[in-house]
JSON list of C-alpha atoms in Angstrom, two decimals:
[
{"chain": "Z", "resi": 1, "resn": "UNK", "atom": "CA", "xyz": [-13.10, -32.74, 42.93]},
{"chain": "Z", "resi": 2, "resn": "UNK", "atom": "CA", "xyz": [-13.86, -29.55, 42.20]},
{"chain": "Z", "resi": 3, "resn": "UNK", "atom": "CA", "xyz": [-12.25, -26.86, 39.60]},
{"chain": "Z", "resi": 4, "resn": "UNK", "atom": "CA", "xyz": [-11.38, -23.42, 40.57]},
{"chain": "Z", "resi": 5, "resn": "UNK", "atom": "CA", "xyz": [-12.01, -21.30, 37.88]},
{"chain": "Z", "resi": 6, "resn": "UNK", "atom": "CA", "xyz": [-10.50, -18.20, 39.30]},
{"chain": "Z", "resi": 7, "resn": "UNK", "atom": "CA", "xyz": [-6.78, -18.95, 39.48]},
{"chain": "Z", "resi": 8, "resn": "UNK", "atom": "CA", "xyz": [-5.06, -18.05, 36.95]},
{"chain": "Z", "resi": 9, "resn": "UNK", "atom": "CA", "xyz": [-2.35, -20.25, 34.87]},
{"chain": "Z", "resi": 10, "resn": "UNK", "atom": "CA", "xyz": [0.93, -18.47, 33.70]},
{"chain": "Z", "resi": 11, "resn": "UNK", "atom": "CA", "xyz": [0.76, -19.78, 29.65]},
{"chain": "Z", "resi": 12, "resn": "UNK", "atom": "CA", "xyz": [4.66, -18.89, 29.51]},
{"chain": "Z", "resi": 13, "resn": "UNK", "atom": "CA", "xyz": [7.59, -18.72, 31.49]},
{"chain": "Z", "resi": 14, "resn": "UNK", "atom": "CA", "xyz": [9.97, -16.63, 29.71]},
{"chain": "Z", "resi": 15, "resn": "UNK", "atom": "CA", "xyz": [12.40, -14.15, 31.30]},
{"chain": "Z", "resi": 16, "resn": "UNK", "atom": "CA", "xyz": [13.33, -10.72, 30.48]},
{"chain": "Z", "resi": 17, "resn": "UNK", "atom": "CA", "xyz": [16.22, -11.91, 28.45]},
{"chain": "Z", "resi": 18, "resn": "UNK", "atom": "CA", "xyz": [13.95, -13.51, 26.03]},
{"chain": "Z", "resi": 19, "resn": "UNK", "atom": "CA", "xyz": [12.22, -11.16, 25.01]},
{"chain": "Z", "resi": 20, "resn": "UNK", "atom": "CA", "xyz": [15.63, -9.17, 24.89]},
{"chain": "Z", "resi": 21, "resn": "UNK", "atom": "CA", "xyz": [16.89, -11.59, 22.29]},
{"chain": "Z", "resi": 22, "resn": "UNK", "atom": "CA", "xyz": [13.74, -11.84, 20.15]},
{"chain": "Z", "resi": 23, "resn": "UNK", "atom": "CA", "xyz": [13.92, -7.71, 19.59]},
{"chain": "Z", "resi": 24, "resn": "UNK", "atom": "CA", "xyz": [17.26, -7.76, 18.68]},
{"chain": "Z", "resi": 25, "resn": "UNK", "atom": "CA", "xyz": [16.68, -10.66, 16.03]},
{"chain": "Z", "resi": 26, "resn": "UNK", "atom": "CA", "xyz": [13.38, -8.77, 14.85]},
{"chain": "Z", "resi": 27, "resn": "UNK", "atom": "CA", "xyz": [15.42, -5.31, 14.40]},
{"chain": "Z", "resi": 28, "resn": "UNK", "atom": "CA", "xyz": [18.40, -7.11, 13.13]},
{"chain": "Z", "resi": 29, "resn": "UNK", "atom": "CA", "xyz": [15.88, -8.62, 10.39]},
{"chain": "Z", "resi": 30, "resn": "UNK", "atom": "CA", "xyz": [13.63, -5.66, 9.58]},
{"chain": "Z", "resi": 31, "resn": "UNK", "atom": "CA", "xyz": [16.88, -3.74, 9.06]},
{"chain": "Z", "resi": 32, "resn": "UNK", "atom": "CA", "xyz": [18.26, -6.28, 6.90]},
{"chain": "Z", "resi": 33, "resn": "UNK", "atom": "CA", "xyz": [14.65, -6.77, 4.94]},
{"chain": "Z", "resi": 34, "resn": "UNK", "atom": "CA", "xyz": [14.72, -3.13, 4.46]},
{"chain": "Z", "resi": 35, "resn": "UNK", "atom": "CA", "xyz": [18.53, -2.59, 3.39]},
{"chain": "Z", "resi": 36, "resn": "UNK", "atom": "CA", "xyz": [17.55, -5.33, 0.60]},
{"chain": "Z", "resi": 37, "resn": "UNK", "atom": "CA", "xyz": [14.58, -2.85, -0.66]},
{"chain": "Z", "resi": 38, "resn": "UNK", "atom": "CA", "xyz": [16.82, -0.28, -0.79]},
{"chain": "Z", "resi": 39, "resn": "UNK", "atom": "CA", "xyz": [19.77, -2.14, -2.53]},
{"chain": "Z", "resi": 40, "resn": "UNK", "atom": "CA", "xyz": [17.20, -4.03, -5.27]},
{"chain": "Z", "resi": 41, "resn": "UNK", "atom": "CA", "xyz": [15.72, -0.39, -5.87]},
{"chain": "Z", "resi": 42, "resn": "UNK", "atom": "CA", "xyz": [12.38, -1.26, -4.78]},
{"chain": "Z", "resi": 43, "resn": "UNK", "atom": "CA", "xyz": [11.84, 2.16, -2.98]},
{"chain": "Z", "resi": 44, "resn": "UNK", "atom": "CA", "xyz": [12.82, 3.70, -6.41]},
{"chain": "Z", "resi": 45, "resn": "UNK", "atom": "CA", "xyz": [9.78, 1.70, -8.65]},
{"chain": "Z", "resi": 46, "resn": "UNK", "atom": "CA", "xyz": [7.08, 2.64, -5.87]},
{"chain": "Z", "resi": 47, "resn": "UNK", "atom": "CA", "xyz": [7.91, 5.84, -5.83]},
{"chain": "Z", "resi": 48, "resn": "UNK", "atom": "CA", "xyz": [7.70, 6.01, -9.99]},
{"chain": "Z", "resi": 49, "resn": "UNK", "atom": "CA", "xyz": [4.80, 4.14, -9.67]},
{"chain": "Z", "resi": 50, "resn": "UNK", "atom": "CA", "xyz": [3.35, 6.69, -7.45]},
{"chain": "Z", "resi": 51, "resn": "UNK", "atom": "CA", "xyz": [4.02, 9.63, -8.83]},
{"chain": "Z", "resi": 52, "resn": "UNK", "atom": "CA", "xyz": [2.64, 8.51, -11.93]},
{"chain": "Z", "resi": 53, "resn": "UNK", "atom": "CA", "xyz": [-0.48, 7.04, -10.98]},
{"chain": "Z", "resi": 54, "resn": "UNK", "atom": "CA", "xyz": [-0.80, 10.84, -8.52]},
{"chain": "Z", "resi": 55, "resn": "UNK", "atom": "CA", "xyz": [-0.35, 12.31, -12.56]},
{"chain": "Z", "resi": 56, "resn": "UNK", "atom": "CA", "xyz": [-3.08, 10.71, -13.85]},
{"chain": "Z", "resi": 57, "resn": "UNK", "atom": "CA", "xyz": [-5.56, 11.43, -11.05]},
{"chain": "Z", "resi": 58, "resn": "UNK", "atom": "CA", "xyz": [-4.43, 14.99, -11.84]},
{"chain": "Z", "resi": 59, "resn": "UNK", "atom": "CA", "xyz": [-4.30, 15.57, -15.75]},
{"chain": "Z", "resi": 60, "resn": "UNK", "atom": "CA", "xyz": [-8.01, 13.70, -15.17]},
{"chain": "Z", "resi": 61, "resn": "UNK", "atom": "CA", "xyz": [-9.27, 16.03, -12.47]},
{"chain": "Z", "resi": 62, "resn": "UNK", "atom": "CA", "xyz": [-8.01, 18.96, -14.78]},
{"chain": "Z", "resi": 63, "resn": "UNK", "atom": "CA", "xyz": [-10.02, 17.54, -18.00]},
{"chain": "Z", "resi": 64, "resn": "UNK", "atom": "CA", "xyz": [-12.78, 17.36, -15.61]},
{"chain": "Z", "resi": 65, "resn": "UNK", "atom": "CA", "xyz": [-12.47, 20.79, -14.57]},
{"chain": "Z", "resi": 66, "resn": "UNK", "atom": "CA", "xyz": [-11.48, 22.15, -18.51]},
{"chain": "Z", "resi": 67, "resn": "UNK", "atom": "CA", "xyz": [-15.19, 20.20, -19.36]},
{"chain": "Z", "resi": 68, "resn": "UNK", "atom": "CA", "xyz": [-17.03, 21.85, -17.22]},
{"chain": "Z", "resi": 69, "resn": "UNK", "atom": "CA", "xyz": [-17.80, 18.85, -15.01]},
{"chain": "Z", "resi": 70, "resn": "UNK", "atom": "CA", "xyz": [-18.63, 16.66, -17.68]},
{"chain": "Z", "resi": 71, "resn": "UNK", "atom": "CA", "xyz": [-17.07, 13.05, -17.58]},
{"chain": "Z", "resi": 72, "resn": "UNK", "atom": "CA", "xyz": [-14.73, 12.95, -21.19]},
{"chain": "Z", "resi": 73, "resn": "UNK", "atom": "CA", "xyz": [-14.94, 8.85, -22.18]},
{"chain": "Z", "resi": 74, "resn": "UNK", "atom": "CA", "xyz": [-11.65, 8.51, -24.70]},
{"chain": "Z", "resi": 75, "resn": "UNK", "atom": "CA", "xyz": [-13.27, 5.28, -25.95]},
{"chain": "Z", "resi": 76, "resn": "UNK", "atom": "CA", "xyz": [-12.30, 3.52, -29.58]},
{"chain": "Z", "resi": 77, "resn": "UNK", "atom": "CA", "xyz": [-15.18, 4.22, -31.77]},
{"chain": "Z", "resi": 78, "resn": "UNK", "atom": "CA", "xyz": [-16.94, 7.24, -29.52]},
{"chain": "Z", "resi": 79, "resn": "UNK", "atom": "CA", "xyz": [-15.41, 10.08, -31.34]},
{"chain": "Z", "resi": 80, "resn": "UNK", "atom": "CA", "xyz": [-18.48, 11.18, -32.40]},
{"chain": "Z", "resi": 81, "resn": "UNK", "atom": "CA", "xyz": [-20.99, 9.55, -29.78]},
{"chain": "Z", "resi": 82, "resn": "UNK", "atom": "CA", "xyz": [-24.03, 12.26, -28.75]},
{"chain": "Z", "resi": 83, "resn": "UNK", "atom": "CA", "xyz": [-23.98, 14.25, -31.65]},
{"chain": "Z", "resi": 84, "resn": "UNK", "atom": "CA", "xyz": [-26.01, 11.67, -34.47]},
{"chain": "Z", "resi": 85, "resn": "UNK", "atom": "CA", "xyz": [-23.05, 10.87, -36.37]},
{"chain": "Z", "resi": 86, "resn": "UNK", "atom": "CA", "xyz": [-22.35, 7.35, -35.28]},
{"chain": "Z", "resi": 87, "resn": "UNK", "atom": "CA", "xyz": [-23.40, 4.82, -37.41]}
]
């Protein structure tokens, strides 16, 4: 007995209604997923969380800029570093 490797097996049998169904329950969820963001105030954080990390990147870029290109380290203890007063 030999195998023909050439047909081809349908791995499903579904109809068009199927697939109907299981796009109405996906929307139905991803709208209801999303209305929950929106109710919990989730949208709200990120968008705080956001802005203020797109502030930092800024007020650094502009200390970069007021330094002439030189990196500013605002480490404990490194008030002085570079200039022989450390100790």
């Amino acid at each position: 007995s030999s195998l023909n490797m050439t047909s081809k097996v349908p791995l499903h049998n579904f109809d068009k209604a199927f697939y109907v169904k299981v796009a109405a329950v996906s929307f139905a969820f991803g709208g209801a997923i999303e209305m929950f963001m929106i109710k919990t105030g989730f949208y709200d954080v990120v968008t705080r969380l956001e802005t203020e990390r797109r502030m930092e990147i800024q007020d650094a870029k502009k200390q970069y800029d007021k330094l002439g290109g030189q990196v500013a380290l605002n480490w404990p203890g490194l008030e002085n570093a570079g200039n022989g007063e450390n100790k």
